[in-house]
XYZ file of C-alpha atoms in Angstrom:
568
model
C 0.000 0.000 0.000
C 2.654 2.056 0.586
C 4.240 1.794 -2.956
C 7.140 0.377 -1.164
C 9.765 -0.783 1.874
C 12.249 1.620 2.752
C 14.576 0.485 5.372
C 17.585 2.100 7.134
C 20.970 0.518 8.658
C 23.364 1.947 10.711
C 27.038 0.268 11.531
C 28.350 1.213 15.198
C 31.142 0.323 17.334
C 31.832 2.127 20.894
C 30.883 4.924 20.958
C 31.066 5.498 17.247
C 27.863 5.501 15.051
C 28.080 5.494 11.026
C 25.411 7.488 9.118
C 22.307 5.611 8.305
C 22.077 4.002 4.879
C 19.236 3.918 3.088
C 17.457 1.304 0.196
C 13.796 1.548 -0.707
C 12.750 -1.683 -2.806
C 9.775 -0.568 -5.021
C 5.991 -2.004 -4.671
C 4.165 -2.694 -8.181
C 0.810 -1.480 -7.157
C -1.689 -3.518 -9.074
C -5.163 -2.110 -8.348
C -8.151 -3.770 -9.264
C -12.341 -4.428 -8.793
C -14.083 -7.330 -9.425
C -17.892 -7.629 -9.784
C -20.179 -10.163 -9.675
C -24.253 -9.329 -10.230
C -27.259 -11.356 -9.526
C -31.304 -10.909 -9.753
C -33.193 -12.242 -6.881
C -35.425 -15.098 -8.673
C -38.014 -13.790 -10.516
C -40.381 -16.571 -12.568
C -42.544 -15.249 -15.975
C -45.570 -14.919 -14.614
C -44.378 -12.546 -11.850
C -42.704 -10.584 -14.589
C -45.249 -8.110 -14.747
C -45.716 -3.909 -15.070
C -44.235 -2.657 -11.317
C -43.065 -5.784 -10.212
C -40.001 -4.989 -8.362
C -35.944 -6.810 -9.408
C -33.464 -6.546 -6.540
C -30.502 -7.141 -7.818
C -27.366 -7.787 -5.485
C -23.847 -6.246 -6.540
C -20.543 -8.336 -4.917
C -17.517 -6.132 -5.407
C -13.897 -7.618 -4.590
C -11.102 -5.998 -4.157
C -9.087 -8.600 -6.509
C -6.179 -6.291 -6.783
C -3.076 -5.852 -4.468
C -3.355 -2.580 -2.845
C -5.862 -1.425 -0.148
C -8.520 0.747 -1.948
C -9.788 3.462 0.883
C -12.426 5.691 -1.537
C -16.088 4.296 -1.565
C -16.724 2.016 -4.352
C -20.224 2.905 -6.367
C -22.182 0.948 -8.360
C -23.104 2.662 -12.039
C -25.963 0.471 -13.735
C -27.305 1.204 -16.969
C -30.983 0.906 -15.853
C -30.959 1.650 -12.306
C -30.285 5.178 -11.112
C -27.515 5.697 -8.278
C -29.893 6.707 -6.004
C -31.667 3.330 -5.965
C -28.500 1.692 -5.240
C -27.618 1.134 -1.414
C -24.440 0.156 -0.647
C -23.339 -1.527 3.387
C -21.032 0.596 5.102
C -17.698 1.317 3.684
C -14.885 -0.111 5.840
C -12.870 2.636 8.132
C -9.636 0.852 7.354
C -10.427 0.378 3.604
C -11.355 -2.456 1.363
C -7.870 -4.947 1.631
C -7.318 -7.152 -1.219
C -9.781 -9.789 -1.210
C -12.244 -8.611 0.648
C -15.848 -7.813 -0.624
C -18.604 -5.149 -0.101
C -22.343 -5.398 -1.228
C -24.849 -3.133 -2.657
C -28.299 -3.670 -4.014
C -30.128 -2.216 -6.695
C -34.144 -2.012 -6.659
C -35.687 -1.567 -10.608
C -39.096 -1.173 -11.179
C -40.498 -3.306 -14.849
C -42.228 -1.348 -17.153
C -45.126 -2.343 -19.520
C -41.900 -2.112 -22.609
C -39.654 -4.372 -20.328
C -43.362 -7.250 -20.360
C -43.570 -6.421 -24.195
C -39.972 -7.364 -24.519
C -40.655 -10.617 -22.059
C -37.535 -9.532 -20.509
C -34.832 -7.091 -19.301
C -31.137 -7.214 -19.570
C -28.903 -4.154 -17.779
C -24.980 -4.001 -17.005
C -23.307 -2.968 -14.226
C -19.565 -1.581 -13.287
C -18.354 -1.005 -9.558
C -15.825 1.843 -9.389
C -13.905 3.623 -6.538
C -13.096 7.136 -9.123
C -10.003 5.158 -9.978
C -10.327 1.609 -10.553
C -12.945 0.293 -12.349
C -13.966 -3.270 -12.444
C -15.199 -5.645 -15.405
C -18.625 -5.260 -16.518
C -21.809 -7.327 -15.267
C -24.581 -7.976 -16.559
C -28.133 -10.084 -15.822
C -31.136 -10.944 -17.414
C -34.618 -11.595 -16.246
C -36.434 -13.521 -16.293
C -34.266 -16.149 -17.944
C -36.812 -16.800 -20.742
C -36.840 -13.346 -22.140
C -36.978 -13.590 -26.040
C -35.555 -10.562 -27.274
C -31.897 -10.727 -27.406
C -28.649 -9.466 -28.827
C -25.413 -11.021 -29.159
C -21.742 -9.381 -29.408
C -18.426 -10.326 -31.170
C -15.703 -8.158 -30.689
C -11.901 -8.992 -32.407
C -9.277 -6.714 -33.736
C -8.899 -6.202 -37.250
C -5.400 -7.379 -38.801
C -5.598 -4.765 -41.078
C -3.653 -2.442 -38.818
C -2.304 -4.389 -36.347
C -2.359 -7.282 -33.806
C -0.006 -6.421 -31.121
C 1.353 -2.695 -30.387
C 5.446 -1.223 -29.149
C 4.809 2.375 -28.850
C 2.292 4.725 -27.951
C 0.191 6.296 -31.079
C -0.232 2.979 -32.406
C -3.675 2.281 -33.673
C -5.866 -0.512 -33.362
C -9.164 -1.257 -34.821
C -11.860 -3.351 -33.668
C -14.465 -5.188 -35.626
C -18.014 -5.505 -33.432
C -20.308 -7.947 -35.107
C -24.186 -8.013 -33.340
C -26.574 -10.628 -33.734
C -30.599 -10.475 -33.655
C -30.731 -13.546 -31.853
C -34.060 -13.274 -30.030
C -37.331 -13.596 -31.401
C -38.288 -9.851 -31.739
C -37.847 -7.590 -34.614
C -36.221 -4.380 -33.396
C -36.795 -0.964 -35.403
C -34.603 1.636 -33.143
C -30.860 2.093 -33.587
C -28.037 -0.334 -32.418
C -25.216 0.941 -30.393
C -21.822 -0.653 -29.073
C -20.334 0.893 -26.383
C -17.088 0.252 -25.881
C -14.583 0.433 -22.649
C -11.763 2.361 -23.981
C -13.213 4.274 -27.427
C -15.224 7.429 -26.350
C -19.031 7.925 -27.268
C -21.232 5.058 -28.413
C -20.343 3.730 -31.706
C -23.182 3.322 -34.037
C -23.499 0.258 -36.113
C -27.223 -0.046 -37.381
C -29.830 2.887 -37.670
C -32.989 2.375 -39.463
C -33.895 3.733 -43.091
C -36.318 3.157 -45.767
C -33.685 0.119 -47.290
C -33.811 -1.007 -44.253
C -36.229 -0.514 -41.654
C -35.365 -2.843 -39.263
C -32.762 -5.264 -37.429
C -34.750 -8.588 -38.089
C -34.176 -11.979 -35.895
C -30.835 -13.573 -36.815
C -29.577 -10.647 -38.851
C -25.883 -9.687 -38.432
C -24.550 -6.138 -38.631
C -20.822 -5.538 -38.564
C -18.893 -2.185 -37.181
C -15.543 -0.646 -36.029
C -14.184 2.015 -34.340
C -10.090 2.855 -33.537
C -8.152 3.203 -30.375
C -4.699 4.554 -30.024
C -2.412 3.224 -27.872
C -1.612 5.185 -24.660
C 2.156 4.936 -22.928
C -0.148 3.295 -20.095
C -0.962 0.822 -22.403
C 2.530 0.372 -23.041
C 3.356 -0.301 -19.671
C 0.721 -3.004 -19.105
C 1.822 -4.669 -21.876
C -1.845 -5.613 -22.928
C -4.819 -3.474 -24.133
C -7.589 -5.491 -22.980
C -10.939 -3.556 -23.386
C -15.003 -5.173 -22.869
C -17.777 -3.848 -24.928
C -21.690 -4.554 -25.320
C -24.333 -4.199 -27.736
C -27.967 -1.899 -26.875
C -30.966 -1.232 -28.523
C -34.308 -0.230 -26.973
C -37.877 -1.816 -27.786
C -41.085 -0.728 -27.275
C -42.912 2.556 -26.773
C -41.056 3.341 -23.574
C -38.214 2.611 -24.922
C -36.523 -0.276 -22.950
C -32.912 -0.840 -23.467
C -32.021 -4.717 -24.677
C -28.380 -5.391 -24.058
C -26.313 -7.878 -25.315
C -23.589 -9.623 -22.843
C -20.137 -8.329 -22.539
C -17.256 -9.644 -25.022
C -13.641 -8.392 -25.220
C -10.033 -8.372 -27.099
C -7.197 -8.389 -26.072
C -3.926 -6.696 -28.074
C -0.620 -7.709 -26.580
C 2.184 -5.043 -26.574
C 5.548 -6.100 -27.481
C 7.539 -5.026 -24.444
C 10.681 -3.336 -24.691
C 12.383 -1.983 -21.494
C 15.730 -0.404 -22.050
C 18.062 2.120 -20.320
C 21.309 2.968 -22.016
C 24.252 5.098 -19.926
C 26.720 7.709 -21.858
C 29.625 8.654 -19.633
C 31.611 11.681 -20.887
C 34.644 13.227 -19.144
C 35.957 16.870 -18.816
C 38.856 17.102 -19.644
C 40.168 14.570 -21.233
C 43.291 14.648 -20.539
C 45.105 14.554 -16.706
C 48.617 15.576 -16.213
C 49.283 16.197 -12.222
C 48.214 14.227 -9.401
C 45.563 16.384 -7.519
C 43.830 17.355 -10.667
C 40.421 17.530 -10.445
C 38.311 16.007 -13.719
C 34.446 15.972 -14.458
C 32.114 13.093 -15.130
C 28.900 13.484 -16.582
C 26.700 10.376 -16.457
C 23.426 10.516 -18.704
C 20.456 8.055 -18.152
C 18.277 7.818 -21.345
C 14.975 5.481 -20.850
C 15.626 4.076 -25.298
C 12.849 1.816 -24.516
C 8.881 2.159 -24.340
C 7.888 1.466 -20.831
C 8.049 3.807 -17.910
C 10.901 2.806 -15.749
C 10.847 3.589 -11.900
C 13.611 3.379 -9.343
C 16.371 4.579 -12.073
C 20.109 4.740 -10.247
C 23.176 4.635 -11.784
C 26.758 3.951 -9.815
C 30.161 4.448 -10.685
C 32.826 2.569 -8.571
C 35.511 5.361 -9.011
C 32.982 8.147 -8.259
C 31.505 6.684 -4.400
C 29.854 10.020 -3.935
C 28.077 9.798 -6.829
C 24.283 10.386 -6.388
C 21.915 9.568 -9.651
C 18.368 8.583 -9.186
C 15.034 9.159 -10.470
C 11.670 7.757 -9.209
C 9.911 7.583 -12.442
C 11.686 7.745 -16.235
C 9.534 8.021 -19.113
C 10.300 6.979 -23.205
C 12.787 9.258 -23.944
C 13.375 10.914 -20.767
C 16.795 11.100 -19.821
C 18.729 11.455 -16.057
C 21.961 13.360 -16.171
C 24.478 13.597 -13.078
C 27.522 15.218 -12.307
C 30.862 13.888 -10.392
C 34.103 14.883 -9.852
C 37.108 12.621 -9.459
C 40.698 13.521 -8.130
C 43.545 12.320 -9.950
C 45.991 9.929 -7.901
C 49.212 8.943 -7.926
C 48.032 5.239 -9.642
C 46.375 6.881 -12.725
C 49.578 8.853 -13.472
C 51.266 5.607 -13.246
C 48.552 3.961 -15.273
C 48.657 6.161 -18.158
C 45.207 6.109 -19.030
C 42.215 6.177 -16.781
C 39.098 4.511 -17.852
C 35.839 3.325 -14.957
C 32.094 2.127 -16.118
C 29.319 3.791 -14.845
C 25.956 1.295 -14.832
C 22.564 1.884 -14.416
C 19.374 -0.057 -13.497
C 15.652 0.382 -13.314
C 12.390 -1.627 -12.690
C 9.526 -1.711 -14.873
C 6.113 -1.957 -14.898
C 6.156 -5.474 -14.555
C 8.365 -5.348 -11.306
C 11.191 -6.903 -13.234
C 14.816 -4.804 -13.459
C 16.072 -3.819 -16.818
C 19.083 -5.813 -18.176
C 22.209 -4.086 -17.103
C 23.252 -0.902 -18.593
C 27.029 0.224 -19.072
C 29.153 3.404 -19.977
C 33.005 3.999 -20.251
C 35.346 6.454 -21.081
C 38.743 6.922 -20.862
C 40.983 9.853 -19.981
C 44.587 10.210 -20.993
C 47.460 10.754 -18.845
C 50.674 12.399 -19.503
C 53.092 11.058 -21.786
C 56.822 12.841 -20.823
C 59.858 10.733 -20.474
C 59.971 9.485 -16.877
C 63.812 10.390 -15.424
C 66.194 9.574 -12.513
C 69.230 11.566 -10.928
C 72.681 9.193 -9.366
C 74.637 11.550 -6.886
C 78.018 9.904 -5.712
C 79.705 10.936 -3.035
C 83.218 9.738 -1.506
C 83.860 9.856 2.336
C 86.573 10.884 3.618
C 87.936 13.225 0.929
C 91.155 13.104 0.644
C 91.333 9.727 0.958
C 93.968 8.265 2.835
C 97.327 5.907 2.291
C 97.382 2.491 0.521
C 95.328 -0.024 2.253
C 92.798 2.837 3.473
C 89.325 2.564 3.052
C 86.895 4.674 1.497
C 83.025 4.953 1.486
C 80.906 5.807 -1.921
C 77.433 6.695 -0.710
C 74.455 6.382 -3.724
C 71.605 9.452 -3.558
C 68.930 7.761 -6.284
C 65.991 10.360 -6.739
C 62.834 10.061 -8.372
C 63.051 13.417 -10.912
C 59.926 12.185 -12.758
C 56.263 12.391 -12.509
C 55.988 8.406 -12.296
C 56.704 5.644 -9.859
C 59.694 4.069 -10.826
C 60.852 0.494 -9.793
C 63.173 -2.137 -10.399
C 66.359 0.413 -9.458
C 70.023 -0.993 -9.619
C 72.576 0.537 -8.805
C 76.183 -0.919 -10.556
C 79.484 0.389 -10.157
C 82.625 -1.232 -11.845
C 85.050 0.287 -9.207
C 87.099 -2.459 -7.698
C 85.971 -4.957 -9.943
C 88.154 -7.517 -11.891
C 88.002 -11.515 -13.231
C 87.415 -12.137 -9.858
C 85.844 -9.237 -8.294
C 82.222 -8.572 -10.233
C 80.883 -5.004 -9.936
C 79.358 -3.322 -7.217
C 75.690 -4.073 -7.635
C 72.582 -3.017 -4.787
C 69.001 -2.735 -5.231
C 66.684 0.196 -4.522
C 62.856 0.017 -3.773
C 60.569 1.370 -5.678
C 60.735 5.007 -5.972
C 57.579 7.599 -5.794
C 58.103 10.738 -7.604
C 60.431 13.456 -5.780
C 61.829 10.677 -3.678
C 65.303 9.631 -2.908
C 67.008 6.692 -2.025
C 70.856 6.938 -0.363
C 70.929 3.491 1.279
C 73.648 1.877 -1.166
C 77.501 2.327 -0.035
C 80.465 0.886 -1.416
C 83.577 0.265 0.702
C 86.472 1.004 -1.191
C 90.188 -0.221 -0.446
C 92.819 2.647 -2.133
C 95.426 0.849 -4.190
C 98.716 2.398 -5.274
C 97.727 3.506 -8.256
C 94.719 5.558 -6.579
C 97.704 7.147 -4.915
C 99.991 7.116 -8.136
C 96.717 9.071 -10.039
C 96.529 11.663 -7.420
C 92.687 10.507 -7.353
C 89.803 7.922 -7.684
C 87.727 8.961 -10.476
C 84.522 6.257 -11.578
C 80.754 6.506 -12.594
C 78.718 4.591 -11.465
C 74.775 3.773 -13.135
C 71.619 3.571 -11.665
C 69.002 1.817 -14.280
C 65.204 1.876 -13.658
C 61.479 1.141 -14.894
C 58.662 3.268 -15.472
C 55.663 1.699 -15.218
C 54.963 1.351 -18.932
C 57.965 -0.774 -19.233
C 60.217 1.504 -20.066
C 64.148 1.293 -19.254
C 65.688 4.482 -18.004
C 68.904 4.853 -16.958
C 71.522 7.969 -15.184
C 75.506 8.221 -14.583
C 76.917 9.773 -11.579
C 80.512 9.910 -10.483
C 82.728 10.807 -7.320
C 86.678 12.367 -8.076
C 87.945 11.817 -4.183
C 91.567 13.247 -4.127
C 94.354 11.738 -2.779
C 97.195 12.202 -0.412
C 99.734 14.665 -0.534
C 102.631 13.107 -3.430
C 106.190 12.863 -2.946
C 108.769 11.490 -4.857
C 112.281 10.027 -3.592
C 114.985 7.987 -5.022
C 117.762 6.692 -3.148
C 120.908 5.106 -4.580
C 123.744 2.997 -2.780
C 126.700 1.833 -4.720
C 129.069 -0.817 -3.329
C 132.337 -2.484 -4.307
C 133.865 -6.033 -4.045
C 137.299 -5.708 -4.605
C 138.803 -9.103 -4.324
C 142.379 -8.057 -5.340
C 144.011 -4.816 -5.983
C 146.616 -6.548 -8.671
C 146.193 -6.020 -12.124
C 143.566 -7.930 -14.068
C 141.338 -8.538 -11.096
C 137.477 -7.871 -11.412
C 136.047 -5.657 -9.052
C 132.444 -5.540 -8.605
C 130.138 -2.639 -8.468
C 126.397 -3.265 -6.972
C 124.250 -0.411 -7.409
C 120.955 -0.660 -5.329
C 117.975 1.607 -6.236
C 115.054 2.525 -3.390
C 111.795 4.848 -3.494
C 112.164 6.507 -0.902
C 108.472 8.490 -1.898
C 104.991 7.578 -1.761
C 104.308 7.365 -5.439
C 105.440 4.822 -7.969
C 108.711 5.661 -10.237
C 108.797 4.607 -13.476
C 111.405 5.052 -16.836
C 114.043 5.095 -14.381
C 117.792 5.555 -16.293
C 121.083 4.998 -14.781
C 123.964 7.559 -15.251
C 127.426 5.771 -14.340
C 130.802 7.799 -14.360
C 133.891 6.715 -12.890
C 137.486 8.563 -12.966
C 140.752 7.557 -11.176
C 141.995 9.651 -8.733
C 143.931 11.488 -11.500
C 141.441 12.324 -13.057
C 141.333 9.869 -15.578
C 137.128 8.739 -16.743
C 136.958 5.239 -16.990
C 134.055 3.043 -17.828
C 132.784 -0.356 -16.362
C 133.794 -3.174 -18.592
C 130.328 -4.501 -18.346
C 127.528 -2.542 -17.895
C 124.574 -2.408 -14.842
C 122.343 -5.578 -15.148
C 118.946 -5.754 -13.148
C 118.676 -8.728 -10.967
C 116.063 -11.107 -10.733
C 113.606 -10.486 -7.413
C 115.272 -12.155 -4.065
C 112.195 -12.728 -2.014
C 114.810 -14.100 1.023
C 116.717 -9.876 1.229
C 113.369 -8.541 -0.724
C 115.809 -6.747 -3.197
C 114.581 -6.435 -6.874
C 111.596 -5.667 -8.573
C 108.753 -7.693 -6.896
C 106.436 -7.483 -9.743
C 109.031 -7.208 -12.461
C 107.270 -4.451 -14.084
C 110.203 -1.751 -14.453
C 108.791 0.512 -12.267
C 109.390 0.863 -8.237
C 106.927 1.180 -5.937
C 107.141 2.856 -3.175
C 109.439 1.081 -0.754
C 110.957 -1.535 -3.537
């Protein structure tokens, strides 16, 4: 009765107590009378001029919905005031309940001529109106019509939108046993006016037992038509008889034309603008609602999962009708990642049958931005100078994010140190959001003589990344430490072996060469003079020749490489 439930939910805990939700689940009111009439038994010979027919009128309420405006009784014969009707119930009639009237008609001398009387009947409450009823008496009355009503195929059987026409073919039968000479008249539930089918003229002056006349009339289809889904519509046949002219009416027949239903509700989704470049960007959605099918739809909502706050309803939606709503939807740091941005908006409805339209869906898709993402690789040495051979020093990493985009799958490789069977420094970074920095990779660095030898320690290093598109980016950076203060030294001893002072002995010269400095000496040339003590130059009879290393007095070139290290 109430066209539907609405219920509300609220989720607590503590002390604290969520807003109430709300969901209203639609009622399909179905309104409807029923009406059953009946004559208190009357036999022919009572049927005579002021005899008086009570007739009893049963209405049920054989719809769904509580009907809570009097129902009245409209016969064609008896005048509302003759009708009396029992008390209406306070609380309404509920459906399937029932409520009597009666009906008191006086025959006339035309209603004995005729032998008998037929009227109709219809209950209504101003809204819903039942079937028609009808009675004769006494059952052996003679004159009599009959009614056939079907649609003509002509135009059409069934109907899909409203202005469709339908016509009706009424065919009415003289099946009594009186000859009628006034006009016959169909009057039909849904066309206005009576419509005429046989009047009287000099070809033909009257409507003679067991002759047929044929008629039709048109009815456009209504969008409540539509939304039953049926045009069903009653109709009867009258003509009078006699000099006061009593009415002779034929029983009730109907048609029925079935509408093709179509229920439909299609969704657009647009977006303003279409393109997002910075997270915190605010974009529009507009979602439209069209009813493209030919029922009324009720209970219309549409829901977007990336716009929660979205609120798009509409109680009723006609053919054609359309529901637009407007969202807004802030741009994160996933969509930038994403690249492109696309979410379905759907929509449902109920119609007139109860039953919810097939699922409707939208989507559109926004474009990100599309610059090169980019990464930054700071090195920096610790301490600087570095110190003596054998020192260490420390090479911190700062990775950082320069680009709009997420970046992962950040190495970090430097070759420093690294030989056949040293590989290159290699450490892993998380994943890096944009504007964010990373200095937790350090390499520990042992200085070498030729660190010391160069004066310096100069490498890059690379850090190599992924944007999320699958895209390999890559950035140098490199660290020039300096080293400790250089000095240079050479220090040379010569020695003799003089075995014998006579002539023809050998003496022996040993010339030993030191660096005395902290750097390596290389291209190193020896300059040998000798003189007597006269003053005489004399030269060795064979010259200098380096040794091969002695590891037992650690004299001679350890590495045999021509060059001295410091301390060989």
């Amino acid at each position: 009765d109430a066209g539907g439930v609405e219920n509300s939910a609220t989720a607590s805990t503590g002390a604290l107590t969520s807003a109430p939700a709300l969901q209203t689940t639609p009622a399909v009111q179905q309104p409807s009378l029923g009406l059953t009439k009946t004559a208190d038994p009357i036999a022919s010979v009572d049927f005579v001029t002021g005899a008086l027919a009570t007739y009893t009128y049963a209405v049920t309420n054989t719809g769904n919905v509580t009907l809570t405006t009097p129902v009245t009784i409209n016969d064609n014969l008896i005048p509302a005031a003759d009708i009396t009707c029992a008390a209406f119930p306070a609380s309404g009639l509920a459906p399937g309940d029932s409520y009597t009237c009666q009906g008191v008609y006086t025959v006339t001398a035309d209603d004995v001529d005729l032998t008998s009387v037929t009227n109709v009947a219809t209950a209504t409450d101003g809204t819903v109106t039942s079937p028609v009823a009808s009675e004769t008496i006494p059952s052996a009355g003679a004159p009599a019509l009959s009614l056939q009503k079907e649609l003509v195929a002509s135009l059409q059987l069934t109907f899909d939108e409203v202005g469709d026409v339908l016509e009706y073919r009424f065919t009415v039968t003289n099946d009594g046993t009186q000859t009628f000479a006034q006009p016959v008249t169909v009057t039909d539930s849904r066309i206005a006016g009576p419509i005429a089918c046989y009047a009287p003229s000099p070809a033909n002056p009257d409507f003679t037992v067991g002759e047929s006349i044929t008629c039709t009339a048109q009815y456009t289809v209504t969008q409540a038509d539509v939304d039953a889904g049926e045009v069903l519509n009653e109709a009867f046949a009258e003509t009078s008889f006699g000099a006061g002219a009593s009415t002779v009416t034929s029983l009730p027949d109907d048609a029925a034309a079935t509408g093709v239903l179509m229920p439909n509700l299609t969704v657009v989704k647009s977006v303003d603008p279409s393109f997002y470049g910075a997270v915190g960007q605010v974009v529009s959605y507009e979602v439209s609602d069209e009813n493209t099918g030919n029922q009324t739809l009720t209970s219309v909502v549409a829901t977007d999962p990336l716009l929660p706050d979205l609120v798009c309803e509409s109680t009723q939606l006609l053919p054609g009708e359309r529901l637009d709503c407007v969202a807004s939807y802030t741009i994160q740091q996933t969509d930038i990642d994403a690249g492109t941005l696309t979410n379905t908006a759907s929509a449902t409805g109920i119609d007139p049958r109860g039953d919810a339209t097939p699922p409707a869906e939208a989507s559109v898709t926004s474009s990100g931005p599309s610059v090169p993402a980019s990464i930054t690789l700071a090195k920096m040495a610790a301490p600087d100078p570095f110190g003596a051979v054998g020192s260490n020093v420390s090479f911190t990493f700062s990775v950082t994010n320069t680009s709009i985009y997420t970046l992962s799958a950040i190495t970090v490789t430097d070759p420093l140190g690294s030989n056949v069977l040293t590989p290159p420094f290699t450490c892993a970074v998380p994943d890096l959001a944009p504007g964010a920095s990373d200095a937790s990779c350090v390499l520990t660095y042992t200085v070498t003589q030729a660190d010391v030898d160069a004066g310096e320690i100069l490498n890059t290093a690379t850090v190599n990344a992924e944007d999320p598109f699958g895209n390999s980016i890559f950035a140098t950076g490199s660290a020039m430490p300096t080293g400790p203060p250089q000095t240079a030294g050479l220090e040379a001893t010569k020695t003799a072996s003089v075995a014998a002072t006579t002539l023809g002995s050998e003496v022996d010269f040993t010339l030993r060469v030191a660096n005395t400095g902290t750097v390596t000496i290389s291209h190193i040339t020896l300059s040998d003079t000798m003189q007597r003590t006269d003053g005489m130059q004399i030269s060795l009879d064979a010259p200098f020749a380096r040794l091969a290393y002695d590891p037992v007095s650690d004299l001679g070139d350890a590495n045999n490489n021509a060059r001295l290290e410091p301390d060989e």
